[in-house]
Coordinates of C-alpha atoms in Angstrom, one line a residue:
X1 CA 84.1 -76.8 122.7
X2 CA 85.3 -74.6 125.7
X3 CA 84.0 -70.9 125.0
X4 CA 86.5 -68.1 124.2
X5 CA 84.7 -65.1 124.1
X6 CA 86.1 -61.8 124.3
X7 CA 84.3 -58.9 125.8
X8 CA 84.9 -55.2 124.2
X9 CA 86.2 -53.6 127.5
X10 CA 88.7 -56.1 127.3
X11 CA 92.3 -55.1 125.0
X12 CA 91.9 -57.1 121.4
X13 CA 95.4 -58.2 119.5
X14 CA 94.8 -56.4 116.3
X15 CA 96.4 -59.8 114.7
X16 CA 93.8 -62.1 116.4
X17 CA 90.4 -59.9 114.6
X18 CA 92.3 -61.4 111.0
X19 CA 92.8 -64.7 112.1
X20 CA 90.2 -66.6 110.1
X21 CA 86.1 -67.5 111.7
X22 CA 85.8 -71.4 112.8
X23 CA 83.4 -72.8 111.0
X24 CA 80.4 -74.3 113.6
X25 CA 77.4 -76.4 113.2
X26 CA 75.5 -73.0 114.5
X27 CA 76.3 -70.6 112.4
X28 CA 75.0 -68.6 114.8
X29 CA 73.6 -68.1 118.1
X30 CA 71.5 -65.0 116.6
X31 CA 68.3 -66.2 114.3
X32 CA 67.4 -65.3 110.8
X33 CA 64.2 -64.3 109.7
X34 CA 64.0 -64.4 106.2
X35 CA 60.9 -63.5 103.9
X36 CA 60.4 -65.8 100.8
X37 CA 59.4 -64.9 97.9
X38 CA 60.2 -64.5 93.7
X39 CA 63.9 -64.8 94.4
X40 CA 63.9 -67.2 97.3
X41 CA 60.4 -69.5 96.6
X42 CA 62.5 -72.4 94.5
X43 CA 63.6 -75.5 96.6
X44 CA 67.0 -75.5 95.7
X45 CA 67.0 -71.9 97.1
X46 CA 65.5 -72.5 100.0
X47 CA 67.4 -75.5 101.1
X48 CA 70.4 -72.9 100.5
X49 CA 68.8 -70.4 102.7
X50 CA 68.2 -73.0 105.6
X51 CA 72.1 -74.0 105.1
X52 CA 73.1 -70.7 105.1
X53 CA 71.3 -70.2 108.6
X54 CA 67.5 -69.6 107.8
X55 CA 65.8 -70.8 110.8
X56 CA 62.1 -68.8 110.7
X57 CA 60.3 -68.4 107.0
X58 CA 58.3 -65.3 106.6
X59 CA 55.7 -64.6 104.3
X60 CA 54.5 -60.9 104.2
X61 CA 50.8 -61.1 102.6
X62 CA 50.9 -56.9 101.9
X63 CA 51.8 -59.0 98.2
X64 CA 50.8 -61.6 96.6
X65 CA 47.7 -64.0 96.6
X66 CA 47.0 -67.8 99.5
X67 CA 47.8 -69.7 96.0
X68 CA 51.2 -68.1 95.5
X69 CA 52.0 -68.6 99.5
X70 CA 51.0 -71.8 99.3
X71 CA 52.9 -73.2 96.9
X72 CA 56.4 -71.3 98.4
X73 CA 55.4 -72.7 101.3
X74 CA 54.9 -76.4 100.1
X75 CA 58.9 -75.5 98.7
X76 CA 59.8 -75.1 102.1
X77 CA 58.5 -78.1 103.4
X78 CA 60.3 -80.4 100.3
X79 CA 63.6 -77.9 101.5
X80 CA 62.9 -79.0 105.3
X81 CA 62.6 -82.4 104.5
X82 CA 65.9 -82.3 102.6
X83 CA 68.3 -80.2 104.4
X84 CA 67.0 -81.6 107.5
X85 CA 67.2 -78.2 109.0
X86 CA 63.9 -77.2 111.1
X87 CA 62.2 -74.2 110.2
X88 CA 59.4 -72.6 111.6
X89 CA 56.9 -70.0 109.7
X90 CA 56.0 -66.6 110.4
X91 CA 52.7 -65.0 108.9
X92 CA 53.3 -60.9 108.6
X93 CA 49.6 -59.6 108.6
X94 CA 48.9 -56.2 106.1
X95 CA 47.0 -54.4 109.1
X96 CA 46.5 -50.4 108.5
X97 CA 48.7 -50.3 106.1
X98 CA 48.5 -47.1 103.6
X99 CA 48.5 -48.0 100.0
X100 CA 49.2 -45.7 96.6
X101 CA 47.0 -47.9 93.8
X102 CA 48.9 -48.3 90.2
X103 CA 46.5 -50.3 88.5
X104 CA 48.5 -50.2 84.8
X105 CA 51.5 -50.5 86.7
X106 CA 53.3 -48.0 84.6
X107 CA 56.4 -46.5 86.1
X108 CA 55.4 -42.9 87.4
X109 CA 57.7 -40.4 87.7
X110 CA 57.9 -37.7 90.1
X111 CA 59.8 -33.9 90.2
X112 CA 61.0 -32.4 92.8
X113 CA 59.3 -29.4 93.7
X114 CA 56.6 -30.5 91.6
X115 CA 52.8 -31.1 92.8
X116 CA 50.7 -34.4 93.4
X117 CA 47.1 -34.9 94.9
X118 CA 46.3 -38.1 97.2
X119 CA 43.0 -39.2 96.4
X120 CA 40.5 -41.9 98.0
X121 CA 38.8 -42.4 94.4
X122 CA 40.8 -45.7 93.8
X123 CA 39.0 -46.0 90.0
X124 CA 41.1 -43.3 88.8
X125 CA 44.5 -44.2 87.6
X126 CA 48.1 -43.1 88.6
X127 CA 49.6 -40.7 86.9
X128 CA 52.7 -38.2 87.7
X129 CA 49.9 -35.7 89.2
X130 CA 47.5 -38.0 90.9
X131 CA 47.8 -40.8 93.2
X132 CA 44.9 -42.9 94.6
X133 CA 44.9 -44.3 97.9
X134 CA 43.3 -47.1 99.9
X135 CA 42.0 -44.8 103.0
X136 CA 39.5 -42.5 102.3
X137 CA 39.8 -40.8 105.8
X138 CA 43.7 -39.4 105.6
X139 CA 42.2 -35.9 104.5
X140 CA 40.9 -35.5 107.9
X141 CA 43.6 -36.9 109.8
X142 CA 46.4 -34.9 108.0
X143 CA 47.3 -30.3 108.1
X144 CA 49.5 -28.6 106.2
X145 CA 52.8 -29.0 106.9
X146 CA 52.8 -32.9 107.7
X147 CA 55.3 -35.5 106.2
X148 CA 54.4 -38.4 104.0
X149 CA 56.7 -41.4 102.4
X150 CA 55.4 -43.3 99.4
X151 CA 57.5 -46.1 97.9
X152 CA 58.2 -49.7 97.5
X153 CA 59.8 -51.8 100.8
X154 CA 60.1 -48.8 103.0
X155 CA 62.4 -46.4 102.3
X156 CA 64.4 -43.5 103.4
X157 CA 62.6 -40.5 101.6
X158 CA 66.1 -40.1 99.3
X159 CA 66.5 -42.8 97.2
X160 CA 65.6 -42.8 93.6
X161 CA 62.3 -45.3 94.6
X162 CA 60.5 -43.7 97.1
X163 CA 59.3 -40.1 97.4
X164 CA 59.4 -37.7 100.1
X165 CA 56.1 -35.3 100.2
X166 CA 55.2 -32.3 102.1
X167 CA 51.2 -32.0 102.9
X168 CA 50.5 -27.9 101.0
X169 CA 46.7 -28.2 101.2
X170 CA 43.5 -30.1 101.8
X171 CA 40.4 -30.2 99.1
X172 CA 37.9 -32.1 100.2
X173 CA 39.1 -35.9 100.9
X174 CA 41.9 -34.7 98.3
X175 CA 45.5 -34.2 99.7
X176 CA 47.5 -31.8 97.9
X177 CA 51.3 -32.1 97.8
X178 CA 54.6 -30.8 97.3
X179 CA 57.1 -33.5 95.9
X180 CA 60.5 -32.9 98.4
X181 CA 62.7 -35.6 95.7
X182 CA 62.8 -36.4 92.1
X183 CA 61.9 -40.6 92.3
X184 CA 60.4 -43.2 90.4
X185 CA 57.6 -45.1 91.4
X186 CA 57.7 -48.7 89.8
X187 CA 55.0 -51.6 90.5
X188 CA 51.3 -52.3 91.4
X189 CA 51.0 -50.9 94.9
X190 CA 53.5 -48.2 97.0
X191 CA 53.7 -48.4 100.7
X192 CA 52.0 -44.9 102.0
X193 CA 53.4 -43.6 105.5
X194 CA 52.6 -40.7 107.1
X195 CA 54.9 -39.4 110.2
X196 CA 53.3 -39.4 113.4
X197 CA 50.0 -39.5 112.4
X198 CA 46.8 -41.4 114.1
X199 CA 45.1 -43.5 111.4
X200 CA 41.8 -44.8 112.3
X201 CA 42.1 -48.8 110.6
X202 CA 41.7 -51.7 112.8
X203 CA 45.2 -53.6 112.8
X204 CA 44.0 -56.6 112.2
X205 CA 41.9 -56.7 109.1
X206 CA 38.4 -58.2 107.9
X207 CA 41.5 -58.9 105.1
X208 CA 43.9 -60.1 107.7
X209 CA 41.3 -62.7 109.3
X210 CA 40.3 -64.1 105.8
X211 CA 44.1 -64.7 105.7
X212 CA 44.7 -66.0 109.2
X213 CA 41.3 -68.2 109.0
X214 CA 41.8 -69.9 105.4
X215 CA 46.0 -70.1 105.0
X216 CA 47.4 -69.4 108.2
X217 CA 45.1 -72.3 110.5
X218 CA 45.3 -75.2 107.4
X219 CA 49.1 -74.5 107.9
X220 CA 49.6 -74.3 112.0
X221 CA 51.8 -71.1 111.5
X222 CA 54.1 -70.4 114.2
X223 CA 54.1 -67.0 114.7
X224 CA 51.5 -64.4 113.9
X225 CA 53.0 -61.2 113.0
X226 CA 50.6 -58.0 113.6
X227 CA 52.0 -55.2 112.0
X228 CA 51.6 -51.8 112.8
X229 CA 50.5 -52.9 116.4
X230 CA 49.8 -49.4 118.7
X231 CA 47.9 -50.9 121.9
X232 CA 48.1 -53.8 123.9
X233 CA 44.2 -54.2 123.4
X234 CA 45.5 -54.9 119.7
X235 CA 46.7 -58.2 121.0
X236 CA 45.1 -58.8 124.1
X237 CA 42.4 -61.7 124.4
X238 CA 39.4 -59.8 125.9
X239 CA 37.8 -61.0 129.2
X240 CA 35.9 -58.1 130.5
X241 CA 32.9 -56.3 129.2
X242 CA 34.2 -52.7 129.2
X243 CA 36.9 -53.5 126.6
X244 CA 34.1 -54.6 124.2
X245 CA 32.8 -51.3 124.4
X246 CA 35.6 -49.1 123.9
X247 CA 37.6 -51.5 121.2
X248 CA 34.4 -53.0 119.8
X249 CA 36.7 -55.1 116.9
X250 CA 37.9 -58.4 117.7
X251 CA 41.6 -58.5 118.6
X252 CA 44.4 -61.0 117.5
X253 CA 45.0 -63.0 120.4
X254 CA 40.8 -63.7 120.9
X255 CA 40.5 -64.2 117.4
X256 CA 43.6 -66.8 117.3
X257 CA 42.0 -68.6 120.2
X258 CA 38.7 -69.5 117.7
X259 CA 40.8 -71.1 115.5
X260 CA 41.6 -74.4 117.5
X261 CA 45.3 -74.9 115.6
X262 CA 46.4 -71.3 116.0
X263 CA 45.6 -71.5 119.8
X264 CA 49.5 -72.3 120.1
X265 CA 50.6 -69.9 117.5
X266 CA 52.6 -66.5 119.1
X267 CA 52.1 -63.0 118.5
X268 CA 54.8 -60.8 117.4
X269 CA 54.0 -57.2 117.9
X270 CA 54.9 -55.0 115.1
X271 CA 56.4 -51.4 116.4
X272 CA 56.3 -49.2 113.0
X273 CA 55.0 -45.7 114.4
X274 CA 55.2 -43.6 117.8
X275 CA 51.5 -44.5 118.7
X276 CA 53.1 -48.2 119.3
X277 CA 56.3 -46.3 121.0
X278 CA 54.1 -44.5 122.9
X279 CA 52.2 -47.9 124.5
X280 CA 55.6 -50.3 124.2
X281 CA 55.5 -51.6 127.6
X282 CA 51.5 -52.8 127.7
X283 CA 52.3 -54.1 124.4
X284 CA 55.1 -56.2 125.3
X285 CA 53.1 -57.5 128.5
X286 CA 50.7 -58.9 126.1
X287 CA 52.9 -60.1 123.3
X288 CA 54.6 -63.7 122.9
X289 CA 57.9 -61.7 121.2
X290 CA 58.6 -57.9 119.8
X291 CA 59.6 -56.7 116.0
X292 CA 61.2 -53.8 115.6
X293 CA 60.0 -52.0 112.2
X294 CA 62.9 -49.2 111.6
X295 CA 62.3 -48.5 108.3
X296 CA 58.7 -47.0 109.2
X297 CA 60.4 -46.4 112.5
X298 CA 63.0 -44.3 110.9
X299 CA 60.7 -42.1 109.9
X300 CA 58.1 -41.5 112.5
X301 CA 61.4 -41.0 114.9
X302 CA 64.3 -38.3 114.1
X303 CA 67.1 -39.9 112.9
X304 CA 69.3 -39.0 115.8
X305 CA 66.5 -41.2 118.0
X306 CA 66.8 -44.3 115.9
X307 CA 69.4 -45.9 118.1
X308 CA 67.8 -44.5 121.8
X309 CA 64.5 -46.4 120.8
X310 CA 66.3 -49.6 119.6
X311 CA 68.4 -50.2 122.8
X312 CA 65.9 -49.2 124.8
X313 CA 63.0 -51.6 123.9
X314 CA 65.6 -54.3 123.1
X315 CA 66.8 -54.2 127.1
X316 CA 62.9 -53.9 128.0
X317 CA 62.5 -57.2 125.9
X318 CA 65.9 -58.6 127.3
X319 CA 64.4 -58.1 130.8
X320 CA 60.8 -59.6 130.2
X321 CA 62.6 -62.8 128.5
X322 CA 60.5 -62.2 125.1
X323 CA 62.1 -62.2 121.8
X324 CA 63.1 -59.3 120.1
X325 CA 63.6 -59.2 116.4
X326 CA 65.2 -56.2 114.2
X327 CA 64.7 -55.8 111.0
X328 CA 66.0 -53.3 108.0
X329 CA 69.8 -54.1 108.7
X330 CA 71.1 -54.8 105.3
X331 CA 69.5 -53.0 102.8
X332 CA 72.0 -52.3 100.4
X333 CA 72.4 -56.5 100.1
X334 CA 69.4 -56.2 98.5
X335 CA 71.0 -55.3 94.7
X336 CA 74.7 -55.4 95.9
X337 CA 76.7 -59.0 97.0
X338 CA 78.1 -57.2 100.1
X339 CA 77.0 -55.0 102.9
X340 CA 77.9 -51.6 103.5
X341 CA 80.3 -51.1 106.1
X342 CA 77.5 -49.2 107.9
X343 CA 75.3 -52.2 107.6
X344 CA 77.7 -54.9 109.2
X345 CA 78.6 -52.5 112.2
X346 CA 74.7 -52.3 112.4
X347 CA 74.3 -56.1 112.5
X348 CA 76.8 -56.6 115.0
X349 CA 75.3 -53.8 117.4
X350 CA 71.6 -55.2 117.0
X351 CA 73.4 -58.5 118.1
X352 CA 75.3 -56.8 121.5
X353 CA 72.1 -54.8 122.0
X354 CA 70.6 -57.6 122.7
X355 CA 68.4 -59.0 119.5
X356 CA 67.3 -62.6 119.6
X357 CA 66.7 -62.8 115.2
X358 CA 67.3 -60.5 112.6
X359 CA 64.8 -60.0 110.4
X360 CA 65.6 -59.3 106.2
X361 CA 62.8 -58.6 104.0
X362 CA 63.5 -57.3 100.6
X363 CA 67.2 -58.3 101.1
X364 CA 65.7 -62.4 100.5
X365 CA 62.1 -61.3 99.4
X366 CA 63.3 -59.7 95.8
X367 CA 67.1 -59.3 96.1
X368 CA 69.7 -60.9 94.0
X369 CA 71.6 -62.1 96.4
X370 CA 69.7 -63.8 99.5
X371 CA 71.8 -66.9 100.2
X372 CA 74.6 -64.6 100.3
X373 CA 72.7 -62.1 102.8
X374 CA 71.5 -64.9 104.8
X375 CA 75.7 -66.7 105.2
X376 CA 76.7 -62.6 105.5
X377 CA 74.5 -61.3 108.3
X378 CA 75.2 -64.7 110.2
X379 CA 78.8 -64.7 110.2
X380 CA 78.6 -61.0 111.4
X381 CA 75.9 -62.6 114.1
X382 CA 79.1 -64.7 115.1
X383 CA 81.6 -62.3 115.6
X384 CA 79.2 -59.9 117.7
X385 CA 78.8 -62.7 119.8
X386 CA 82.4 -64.0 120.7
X387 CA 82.4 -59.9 122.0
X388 CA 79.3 -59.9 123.5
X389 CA 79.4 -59.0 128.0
X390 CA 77.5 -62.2 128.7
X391 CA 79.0 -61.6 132.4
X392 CA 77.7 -58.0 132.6
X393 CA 74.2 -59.4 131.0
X394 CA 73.7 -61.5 134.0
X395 CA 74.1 -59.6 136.6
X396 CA 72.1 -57.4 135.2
X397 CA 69.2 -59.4 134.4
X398 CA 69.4 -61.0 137.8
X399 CA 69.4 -57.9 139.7
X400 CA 66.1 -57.1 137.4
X401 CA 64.9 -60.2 138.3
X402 CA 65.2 -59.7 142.0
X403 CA 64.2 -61.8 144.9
X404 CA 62.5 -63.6 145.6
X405 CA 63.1 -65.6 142.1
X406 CA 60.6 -68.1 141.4
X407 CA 61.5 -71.4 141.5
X408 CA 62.0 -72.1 137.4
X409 CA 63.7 -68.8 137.1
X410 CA 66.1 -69.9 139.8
X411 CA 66.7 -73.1 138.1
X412 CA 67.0 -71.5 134.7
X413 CA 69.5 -68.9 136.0
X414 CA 71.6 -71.5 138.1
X415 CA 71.8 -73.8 135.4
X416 CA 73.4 -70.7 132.8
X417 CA 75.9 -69.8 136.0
X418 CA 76.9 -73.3 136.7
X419 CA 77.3 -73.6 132.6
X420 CA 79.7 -70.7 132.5
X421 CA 81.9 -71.5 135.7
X422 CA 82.5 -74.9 134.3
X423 CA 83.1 -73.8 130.5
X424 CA 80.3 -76.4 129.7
X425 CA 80.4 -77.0 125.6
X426 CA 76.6 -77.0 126.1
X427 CA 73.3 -76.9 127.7
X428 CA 70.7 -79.1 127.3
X429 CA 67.2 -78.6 129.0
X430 CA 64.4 -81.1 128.7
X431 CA 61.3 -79.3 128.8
X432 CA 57.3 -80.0 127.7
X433 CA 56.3 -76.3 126.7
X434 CA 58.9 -75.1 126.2
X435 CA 59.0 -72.2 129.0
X436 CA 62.0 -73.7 130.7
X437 CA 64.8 -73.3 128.0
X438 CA 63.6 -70.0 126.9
X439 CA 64.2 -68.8 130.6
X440 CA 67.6 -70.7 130.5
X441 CA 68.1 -68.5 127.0
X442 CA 66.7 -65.4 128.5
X443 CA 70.0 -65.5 130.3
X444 CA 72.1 -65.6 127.4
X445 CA 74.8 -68.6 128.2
X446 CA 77.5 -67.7 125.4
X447 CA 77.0 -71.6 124.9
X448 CA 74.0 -73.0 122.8
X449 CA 71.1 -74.1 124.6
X450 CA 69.7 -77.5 123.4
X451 CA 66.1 -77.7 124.1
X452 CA 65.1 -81.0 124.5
X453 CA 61.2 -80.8 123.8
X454 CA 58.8 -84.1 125.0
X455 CA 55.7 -84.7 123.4
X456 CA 52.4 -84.7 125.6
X457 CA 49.7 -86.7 124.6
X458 CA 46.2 -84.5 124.8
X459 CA 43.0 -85.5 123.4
X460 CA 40.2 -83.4 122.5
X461 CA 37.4 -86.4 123.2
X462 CA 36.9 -87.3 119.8
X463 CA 41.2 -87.7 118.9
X464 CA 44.1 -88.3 120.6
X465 CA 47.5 -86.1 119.1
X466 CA 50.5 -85.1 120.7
X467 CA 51.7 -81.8 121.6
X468 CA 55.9 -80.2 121.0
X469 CA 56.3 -79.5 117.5
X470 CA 55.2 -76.2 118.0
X471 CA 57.3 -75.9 121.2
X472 CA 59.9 -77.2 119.4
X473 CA 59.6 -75.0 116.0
X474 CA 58.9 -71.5 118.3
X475 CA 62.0 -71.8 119.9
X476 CA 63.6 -71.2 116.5
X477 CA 63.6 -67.4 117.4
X478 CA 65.2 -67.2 120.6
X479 CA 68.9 -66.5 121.1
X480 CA 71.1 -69.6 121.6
X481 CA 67.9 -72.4 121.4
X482 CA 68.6 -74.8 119.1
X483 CA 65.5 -77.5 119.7
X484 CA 65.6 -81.4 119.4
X485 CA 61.9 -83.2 119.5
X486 CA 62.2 -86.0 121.6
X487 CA 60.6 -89.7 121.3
X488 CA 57.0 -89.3 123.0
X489 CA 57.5 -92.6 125.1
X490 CA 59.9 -90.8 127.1
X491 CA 58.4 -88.8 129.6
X492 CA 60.1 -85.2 130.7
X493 CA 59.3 -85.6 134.2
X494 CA 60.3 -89.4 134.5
X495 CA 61.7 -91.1 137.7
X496 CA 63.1 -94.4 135.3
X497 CA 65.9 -94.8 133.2
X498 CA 63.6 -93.5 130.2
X499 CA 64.8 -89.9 131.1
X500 CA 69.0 -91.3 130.4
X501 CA 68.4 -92.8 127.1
X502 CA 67.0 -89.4 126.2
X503 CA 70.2 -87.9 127.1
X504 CA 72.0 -90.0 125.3
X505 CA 70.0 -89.2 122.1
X506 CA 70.8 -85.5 122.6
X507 CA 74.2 -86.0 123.7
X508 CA 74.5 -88.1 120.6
X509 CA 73.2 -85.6 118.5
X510 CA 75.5 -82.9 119.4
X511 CA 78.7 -85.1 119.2
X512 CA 77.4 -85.9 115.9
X513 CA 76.8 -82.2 115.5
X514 CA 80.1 -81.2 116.4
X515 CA 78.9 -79.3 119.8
X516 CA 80.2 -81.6 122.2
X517 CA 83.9 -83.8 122.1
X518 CA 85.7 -86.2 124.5
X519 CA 85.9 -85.0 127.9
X520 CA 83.8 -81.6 127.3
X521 CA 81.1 -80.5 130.2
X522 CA 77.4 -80.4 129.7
X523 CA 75.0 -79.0 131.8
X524 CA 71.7 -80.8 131.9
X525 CA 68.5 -78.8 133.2
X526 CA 65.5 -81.6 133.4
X527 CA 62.5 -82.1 136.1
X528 CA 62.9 -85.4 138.2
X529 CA 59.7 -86.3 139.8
X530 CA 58.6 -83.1 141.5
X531 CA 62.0 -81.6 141.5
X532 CA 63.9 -79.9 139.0
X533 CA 67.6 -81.0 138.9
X534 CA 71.0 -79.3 137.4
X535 CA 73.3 -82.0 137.1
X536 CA 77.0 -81.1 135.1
X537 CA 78.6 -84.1 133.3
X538 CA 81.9 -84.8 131.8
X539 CA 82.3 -87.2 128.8
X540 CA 84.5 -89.9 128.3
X541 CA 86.3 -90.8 125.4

């Protein structure tokens, strides 16, 4: 399965971009996020939805109780089971997120140029004049003249479910407002957002930890991710006194590390404002992998600085070799069957820009169509990627890297070079954390990566398990990993014959998958005694 990728600066036959998409056993080398919930929660949905290209589960907890979660989530597992398709599972946290109260959940309906007050007295009910909020401190963080959203699944301020508002005057801990657009509110809660504004709420939750502690641990979630993250102390693991003192609330990453499952779970840093903008590179020092928020993003930002922010932290990410994920891409999927054009160019530039996953979130949450979104996005993935400069990538990334490289870097790098000059069908790395492949994929070989993880046995005194499913499962994020857990009697770092028959079981595996044919190259990345080895084979019949 020799690679035929084109690159953009290269001259495309008009004829060839109508030519029909081969069908492959990755749909594509891109991830999909998807977030479960009343219209994707069935089994039979989700198996579709891990067919379709599904390979990380989100469940956002700003709705819906542990009980509800719990039981999607036991779906997911009967899917997993069935399809046969991994799947890992991604926790979205609430954090200080702003929330408009309808208790009666009647529809409320707002005029433009008309007036509304904000209030902290949440016993009061919403009405077309009033609308209580969860803070009670946003009269002293806001002035006249300031910028709010409200609606349901951010929003763009102009459609017909969200409202744009326009601060007129402060009363007390009351917020007086000008309405900017005629909208309807529908639902329990609304999604509150104000532009560029500090609010004083600790991102991760006494909520948040009740979450974590009594459905995220019992389920070994994969990824943790903190919303609204604006400093790296947000996700640091504190080890010095004078960070006690100045962010006296427990962070993510130490409390994680007190819940002995989630010690292995990663942290996603959510960027939804400027404050998080503002701090991006400490953040993505401390953070497993990076999401992108736009649709809060898109407002905190002007519109014409969407797109500079985007390529920007996607190349920081890039560089750093952490995941980046995007979200808010195909919006209009969410009622409709197909994108707009807008929405597929935007997939496929998140894709050369450098994305490892897209995330959708209403689109699969609520929308009508989220198999169809899931197969859409990913065949848009694919085409990106047959376009995608992997040769311009690498150079770049190399010369980032600089000398001297370290010696897993080097290997990881070599193997990706050696991979492309021989038009290897594959590679496959045979790694124990994990850390090896994802270097391999930080390259971005335009050939998947096949990351053979190997159990470690660990005890804890009092049990004895074995350690790669999360290895395995957290790779399902990263561009072009595609992971395989191994048989735990064959050691990764083996001097025997144990370390061929493993081999065999993943070259196996990918002839059965399609991957590989008769007389196709692999590249093999794997640790022989102290040594790490790139050896190229070629197949027989």
């Amino acid at each position: 399965m020799h690679s035929t990728n084109l690159l953009l600066e290269e001259p495309i036959r008009m004829a060839s971009i109508l030519e029909p998409s081969k069908t492959n056993f990755f749909p594509a080398m891109t991830k999909i996020v998807g977030t479960l919930g009343p219209k994707s929660r069935s089994v039979d949905t989700i198996s579709s939805c891990l067919k379709a290209g599904m390979s990380v589960a989100r469940f956002d907890f700003s709705w819906g109780d542990a009980a509800y979660h719990q039981e999607t989530l036991e779906n997911l597992k009967l899917a997993i089971k069935s399809t046969k398709k991994l799947c890992a599972v991604m926790l979205d946290t609430v954090g200080p997120e702003l929330q408009v109260v309808n208790k009666r959940e009647t529809p409320i309906s707002l005029e433009e140029n008309g007036t509304v007050v904000l209030t902290p007295h949440q016993g009061q009910e919403a009405t077309n004049s009033l609308l209580p909020i969860n803070f009670s401190g946003l009269a002293k963080a806001l002035k006249p003249g300031a910028t709010i959203f409200v609606g349901q699944y951010l929003f763009t301020g102009s459609e017909t479910t969200s409202v744009w508002l326009e601060v007129s005057e402060i009363k007390g801990d009351d917020v007086i407002c000008v309405i900017k657009n005629t909208a309807t509110l529908a639902g329990s809660l609304f999604t509150l957002h104000c532009s560029q504004i500090h609010i004083d709420l600790p991102t991760l939750s006494d909520e948040d930890k009740e979450v974590i502690k009594k459905w995220g641990a019992p389920n070994k979630i994969d990824f943790l991710s903190l919303s609204y993250t604006r400093h790296a102390e947000d996700v640091r693991q504190r080890n010095v006194l004078t960070i006690s003192s100045i962010f006296p609330s427990i962070q993510a990453r130490e409390f994680l590390s007190t819940l002995g499952d989630l010690s292995q779970t990663q942290i996603f840093a959510k960027i939804e404002n400027v404050e998080g903008l503002n701090h991006f590179d400490e953040i993505l020092e401390e953070a497993d992998g990076i999401i992108l928020s736009r649709g809060n993003l898109g407002i905190d930002l002007p519109p014409e600085k969407v797109f500079l922010f985007q390529k920007s932290a996607l190349h920081k990410c890039n560089m750093a070799g952490k995941p980046a994920v995007v979200t808010r891409v195909v919006d209009s999927m969410t009622d409709n069957l197909r994108p707009t054009r807008a929405e597929a160019t935007d997939v496929a530039n998140a894709v050369l820009d450098g994305s490892d996953a897209i995330l959708l979130g209403a689109e699969t949450l609520r929308g009508l169509y989220p198999v169809e979104t899931i197969s859409t996005t990913s065949r848009i993935c694919a085409e990106a990627e047959k376009v995608f400069n992997q040769d311009l990538y690498y150079k770049r990334t190399v010369k980032h890297v600089g000398e001297p490289m370290s010696h897993l870097e080097s290997i990881a790098s070599s193997a990706v070079r050696a991979a492309i000059k021989v038009k290897a069908s594959i590679i496959i790395c045979f790694t124990s954390s994990g850390r090896a492949a994802r270097l391999i994929a930080k390259y971005r070989p335009s050939m998947p990566v096949l990351s053979v993880v190997i159990p470690r046995l660990k005890t804890n005194q009092l049990r004895w398990s074995f350690t790669g499913a999360f290895e395995a499962r957290q790779s399902l994020i990263v561009r072009g990993l595609f992971p395989m857990l191994a048989d735990p009697r064959h050691p990764a770092e083996s001097t025997s014959a144990t370390n061929e028959s493993v081999l065999k079981v993943a070259l196996d595996h990918g002839k059965a998958s399609g991957v590989i044919k008769s007389h196709d190259r692999v590249v093999v990345c794997q640790k022989v005694g102290d040594s790490s080895v790139v050896k190229i084979i070629e197949l027989d019949d």
